[in-house]
Short mmCIF file of C-alpha atoms and ligand atoms in Angstrom, two decimals:
data_model
loop_
_atom_site.label_atom_id
_atom_site.label_comp_id
_atom_site.label_asym_id
_atom_site.label_seq_id
_atom_site.Cartn_x
_atom_site.Cartn_y
_atom_site.Cartn_z
CA MET L 1 -11.22 -9.19 -33.64
CA SER L 2 -13.42 -8.06 -30.92
CA VAL L 3 -13.58 -9.67 -28.23
CA ASN L 4 -17.97 -10.19 -27.63
CA HIS L 5 -20.60 -8.78 -26.37
CA LEU L 6 -21.50 -12.43 -24.50
CA THR L 7 -21.39 -11.75 -20.05
CA VAL L 8 -19.71 -14.97 -18.35
CA ARG L 9 -22.29 -16.22 -17.56
CA GLU L 10 -23.86 -16.83 -20.84
CA VAL L 11 -20.66 -18.15 -22.25
CA LEU L 12 -20.64 -20.73 -19.60
CA GLY L 13 -24.21 -21.42 -20.27
CA ILE L 14 -24.33 -22.59 -24.27
CA ALA L 15 -22.78 -26.09 -23.67
CA PRO L 16 -23.04 -28.77 -21.10
CA VAL L 17 -19.05 -29.31 -21.51
CA ILE L 18 -16.39 -27.15 -21.86
CA PRO L 19 -13.61 -29.08 -23.56
CA VAL L 20 -10.22 -28.26 -22.48
CA ILE L 21 -7.58 -28.06 -24.49
CA VAL L 22 -4.01 -28.95 -24.81
CA ILE L 23 -2.54 -28.47 -28.17
CA ASN L 24 0.76 -29.13 -29.81
CA ASP L 25 0.72 -28.62 -33.29
CA VAL L 26 -1.38 -25.67 -34.46
CA ARG L 27 -2.01 -26.85 -37.57
CA ASP L 28 -4.59 -28.99 -35.47
CA ALA L 29 -6.10 -26.05 -34.40
CA VAL L 30 -8.85 -25.49 -37.33
CA PRO L 31 -9.84 -29.28 -37.38
CA LEU L 32 -9.42 -29.72 -33.48
CA ALA L 33 -12.77 -26.53 -33.63
CA ARG L 34 -14.48 -27.72 -36.94
CA SER L 35 -14.89 -31.21 -34.98
CA LEU L 36 -15.63 -30.16 -31.65
CA VAL L 37 -18.77 -27.05 -32.71
CA ASP L 38 -19.52 -30.16 -35.42
CA GLY L 39 -20.32 -32.41 -32.06
CA GLY L 40 -22.08 -29.36 -30.58
CA LEU L 41 -19.50 -27.94 -28.33
CA ARG L 42 -19.01 -24.44 -29.37
CA VAL L 43 -17.19 -23.32 -26.49
CA LEU L 44 -14.04 -24.32 -26.54
CA GLU L 45 -10.88 -23.72 -23.76
CA VAL L 46 -7.24 -23.42 -25.20
CA THR L 47 -4.99 -23.69 -22.62
CA LEU L 48 -1.55 -21.61 -22.23
CA ARG L 49 -0.02 -24.62 -21.60
CA THR L 50 1.62 -24.99 -25.07
CA SER L 51 3.66 -22.29 -27.45
CA ALA L 52 1.15 -23.49 -29.91
CA GLY L 53 -1.90 -22.02 -27.95
CA LEU L 54 -1.98 -18.49 -29.18
CA GLU L 55 -1.74 -19.18 -32.67
CA ALA L 56 -4.17 -22.31 -32.15
CA ILE L 57 -7.24 -19.87 -30.70
CA GLN L 58 -6.08 -16.80 -33.62
CA LEU L 59 -6.41 -20.06 -36.24
CA MET L 60 -9.28 -20.97 -34.91
CA ARG L 61 -11.32 -17.58 -34.39
CA GLU L 62 -10.51 -16.54 -38.43
CA ALA L 63 -11.93 -20.36 -39.75
CA VAL L 64 -14.65 -21.05 -36.83
CA PRO L 65 -16.59 -18.27 -36.65
CA GLU L 66 -19.06 -20.31 -34.58
CA ALA L 67 -16.77 -21.12 -31.61
CA ILE L 68 -16.51 -19.30 -28.29
CA VAL L 69 -12.69 -19.19 -28.29
CA GLY L 70 -11.51 -18.93 -24.63
CA ALA L 71 -7.87 -19.15 -22.90
CA GLY L 72 -6.75 -21.30 -20.53
CA THR L 73 -4.51 -21.39 -17.79
CA VAL L 74 -3.44 -17.76 -18.51
CA LEU L 75 -1.19 -16.76 -14.89
CA ASN L 76 -0.01 -13.07 -15.90
CA ARG L 77 -1.06 -9.76 -17.02
CA GLY L 78 0.87 -10.41 -20.61
CA GLN L 79 -0.64 -13.84 -20.84
CA LEU L 80 -3.59 -12.03 -20.31
CA GLU L 81 -2.62 -8.90 -22.85
CA ALA L 82 -1.54 -11.90 -25.60
CA ALA L 83 -4.40 -13.88 -25.45
CA VAL L 84 -6.99 -11.02 -25.24
CA THR L 85 -5.25 -10.09 -29.26
CA ALA L 86 -5.27 -13.45 -30.22
CA GLY L 87 -8.97 -13.14 -30.38
CA SER L 88 -10.00 -14.70 -26.83
CA GLN L 89 -13.44 -14.33 -26.29
CA PHE L 90 -13.13 -15.55 -22.44
CA ILE L 91 -10.43 -15.92 -19.94
CA VAL L 92 -9.79 -18.97 -17.75
CA SER L 93 -7.77 -19.09 -14.95
CA PRO L 94 -7.09 -21.65 -12.39
CA GLY L 95 -6.29 -19.59 -8.87
CA PHE L 96 -7.52 -16.15 -8.14
CA SER L 97 -5.82 -13.41 -9.01
CA PRO L 98 -7.35 -9.83 -7.99
CA THR L 99 -4.50 -8.27 -10.25
CA LEU L 100 -5.39 -10.59 -13.04
CA CYS L 101 -9.13 -9.78 -13.19
CA ARG L 102 -9.20 -6.68 -13.01
CA ALA L 103 -6.12 -5.94 -15.74
CA GLY L 104 -8.86 -8.37 -17.29
CA MET L 105 -12.25 -6.42 -17.25
CA ALA L 106 -10.43 -4.01 -17.74
CA LEU L 107 -10.12 -4.93 -21.42
CA GLY L 108 -13.79 -5.49 -21.34
CA VAL L 109 -12.97 -9.47 -21.37
CA PRO L 110 -14.88 -11.91 -19.58
CA MET L 111 -12.78 -13.49 -16.96
CA LEU L 112 -13.47 -17.03 -15.09
CA PRO L 113 -10.79 -17.25 -12.01
CA GLY L 114 -10.64 -21.04 -9.91
CA CYS L 115 -11.64 -20.83 -6.37
CA VAL L 116 -12.27 -24.01 -4.13
CA THR L 117 -12.21 -22.19 -0.88
CA ALA L 118 -14.94 -19.52 0.63
CA THR L 119 -12.04 -17.18 1.26
CA GLU L 120 -11.35 -16.82 -1.84
CA ILE L 121 -14.74 -16.83 -2.96
CA MET L 122 -14.97 -13.71 -0.64
CA ALA L 123 -12.37 -11.93 -2.51
CA ALA L 124 -13.97 -12.68 -6.07
CA LEU L 125 -17.20 -11.29 -4.90
CA ASP L 126 -15.47 -8.20 -3.73
CA VAL L 127 -14.09 -7.15 -7.50
CA GLY L 128 -17.38 -8.00 -8.57
CA ILE L 129 -17.06 -11.68 -9.94
CA ASP L 130 -19.42 -13.80 -8.83
CA THR L 131 -19.14 -17.14 -12.31
CA VAL L 132 -15.93 -18.85 -10.91
CA LYS L 133 -14.13 -22.22 -12.18
CA PHE L 134 -13.52 -24.21 -9.32
CA PHE L 135 -10.61 -26.19 -9.96
CA PRO L 136 -9.30 -29.17 -9.50
CA ALA L 137 -13.11 -29.87 -8.86
CA SER L 138 -12.85 -33.64 -7.75
CA ARG L 139 -9.41 -32.94 -5.47
CA SER L 140 -11.03 -30.16 -3.48
CA GLY L 141 -14.17 -31.61 -2.04
CA GLY L 142 -16.22 -32.69 -5.16
CA ALA L 143 -20.34 -31.69 -5.93
CA GLY L 144 -20.87 -31.99 -2.39
CA LEU L 145 -18.65 -28.73 -1.72
CA LEU L 146 -20.22 -27.21 -4.12
CA LYS L 147 -23.74 -28.05 -2.73
CA ASP L 148 -22.29 -26.66 0.41
CA PHE L 149 -20.68 -23.16 -1.07
CA SER L 150 -24.87 -22.78 -2.55
CA SER L 151 -26.75 -22.24 1.18
CA VAL L 152 -23.47 -19.55 1.65
CA PHE L 153 -22.87 -18.11 -1.54
CA SER L 154 -26.36 -18.61 -3.09
CA GLN L 155 -25.36 -15.76 -5.85
CA VAL L 156 -22.28 -17.77 -7.09
CA ARG L 157 -22.42 -19.70 -9.87
CA PHE L 158 -19.44 -22.61 -10.93
CA CYS L 159 -17.57 -23.75 -13.55
CA PRO L 160 -15.99 -27.24 -11.96
CA THR L 161 -12.91 -28.46 -13.94
CA GLY L 162 -10.31 -31.09 -12.82
CA GLY L 163 -10.79 -34.85 -12.57
CA ILE L 164 -14.29 -35.05 -13.73
CA ASP L 165 -15.59 -37.11 -17.21
CA LEU L 166 -18.19 -37.52 -18.89
CA LYS L 167 -19.90 -40.16 -16.26
CA SER L 168 -19.42 -37.60 -13.14
CA ALA L 169 -19.92 -34.53 -14.89
CA VAL L 170 -23.73 -35.40 -14.58
CA ASP L 171 -23.52 -34.94 -10.56
CA TYR L 172 -21.92 -31.83 -11.37
CA LEU L 173 -24.70 -30.81 -13.84
CA ALA L 174 -27.49 -31.56 -11.33
CA LEU L 175 -26.18 -28.60 -9.03
CA PRO L 176 -28.37 -25.65 -9.64
CA ASN L 177 -25.03 -23.37 -9.06
CA VAL L 178 -23.43 -25.11 -11.73
CA LEU L 179 -23.43 -23.69 -15.33
CA CYS L 180 -21.65 -26.19 -16.69
CA VAL L 181 -18.16 -28.51 -16.29
CA GLY L 182 -14.73 -28.39 -18.65
CA MET L 183 -12.88 -31.60 -19.31
CA SER L 184 -9.74 -32.66 -21.06
CA SER L 185 -11.21 -35.94 -21.68
CA ILE L 186 -12.98 -35.08 -25.00
CA ALA L 187 -10.28 -34.02 -27.17
CA THR L 188 -7.04 -36.05 -25.34
CA ALA L 189 -4.10 -34.93 -26.69
CA ALA L 190 -3.96 -38.98 -28.01
CA ALA L 191 -6.69 -38.53 -30.03
CA ILE L 192 -5.60 -34.62 -31.26
CA LYS L 193 -1.77 -36.53 -32.14
CA ASP L 194 -3.67 -39.12 -34.26
CA GLY L 195 -6.24 -37.13 -36.27
CA ASP L 196 -9.36 -38.68 -34.23
CA PHE L 197 -11.67 -35.92 -35.52
CA SER L 198 -14.93 -38.36 -35.52
CA GLY L 199 -13.90 -40.08 -31.69
CA ILE L 200 -13.48 -36.12 -30.57
CA THR L 201 -16.56 -35.06 -32.28
CA SER L 202 -18.65 -38.73 -31.23
CA ARG L 203 -17.35 -37.52 -27.64
CA ALA L 204 -18.34 -33.60 -27.94
CA LYS L 205 -22.31 -35.28 -29.14
CA GLU L 206 -22.06 -37.21 -25.93
CA ALA L 207 -21.44 -34.15 -23.93
CA ALA L 208 -23.16 -31.93 -25.19
CA GLY L 209 -26.39 -34.21 -24.51
CA LEU L 210 -26.21 -34.28 -20.75
CA ARG L 211 -28.00 -31.33 -20.64
CA PRO L 212 -30.44 -29.56 -22.46
CA VAL L 213 -29.11 -26.85 -23.64
C1 3PG Q 330 -8.21 -27.56 -16.08
O1 3PG Q 330 -7.45 -27.18 -16.45
O2 3PG Q 330 -9.28 -27.33 -16.00
C2 3PG Q 330 -7.90 -28.62 -16.35
O3 3PG Q 330 -6.71 -29.25 -16.12
C3 3PG Q 330 -9.16 -29.99 -16.42
O4 3PG Q 330 -8.88 -30.57 -16.24
P1 3PG Q 330 -8.53 -32.16 -16.64
O5 3PG Q 330 -7.49 -32.51 -17.53
O6 3PG Q 330 -8.55 -33.11 -15.37
O7 3PG Q 330 -9.93 -32.49 -17.36
#
């Protein structure tokens, strides 16, 4: 399965919200991806926090071609390679590792590392990355800090995640340096476990409407 030809900024520009997914049962992967895409959220981050993550990515890619499926919580090179082999179209990590970013760039996969300080952003810029995750957003200074970053790092764009819900998303999306936000509350573990895919679609619709895409 090919990676894709999208840049990370193009991926983040597709929809205002990326659902962050923790999947426990691979049988939920395809109906979940379908319910999110039906609600207008095509970009999905499947975290590797559970052992089902990799297979879920593969199944979603095969069955829901409209979805752009990335791997989240990628912490090391082994996970990076496994995620790309499973068909991940972008890679998200909670923090910034130059080694991991260089390895991902060499594989040609869009990398979205996490940065919350000026020092981390400068380190990311040093390896050629100007689009980062801002995690954990609400505990790291929130929209106010991102506003401060916009004057010193005018070339950098962010995807804040962590502690963001549909209500607070609006404050982040109003910032010129924010491309989209990530949140787990669109497809919660409970909703997935209960098979509440119609509820997931309706939250996805609300999220997709937060900003014109
Ligand atoms: C992430 O990995 O981006 C976060 O765990 C999502 O944060 P949330 O659960 O607070 O939405």
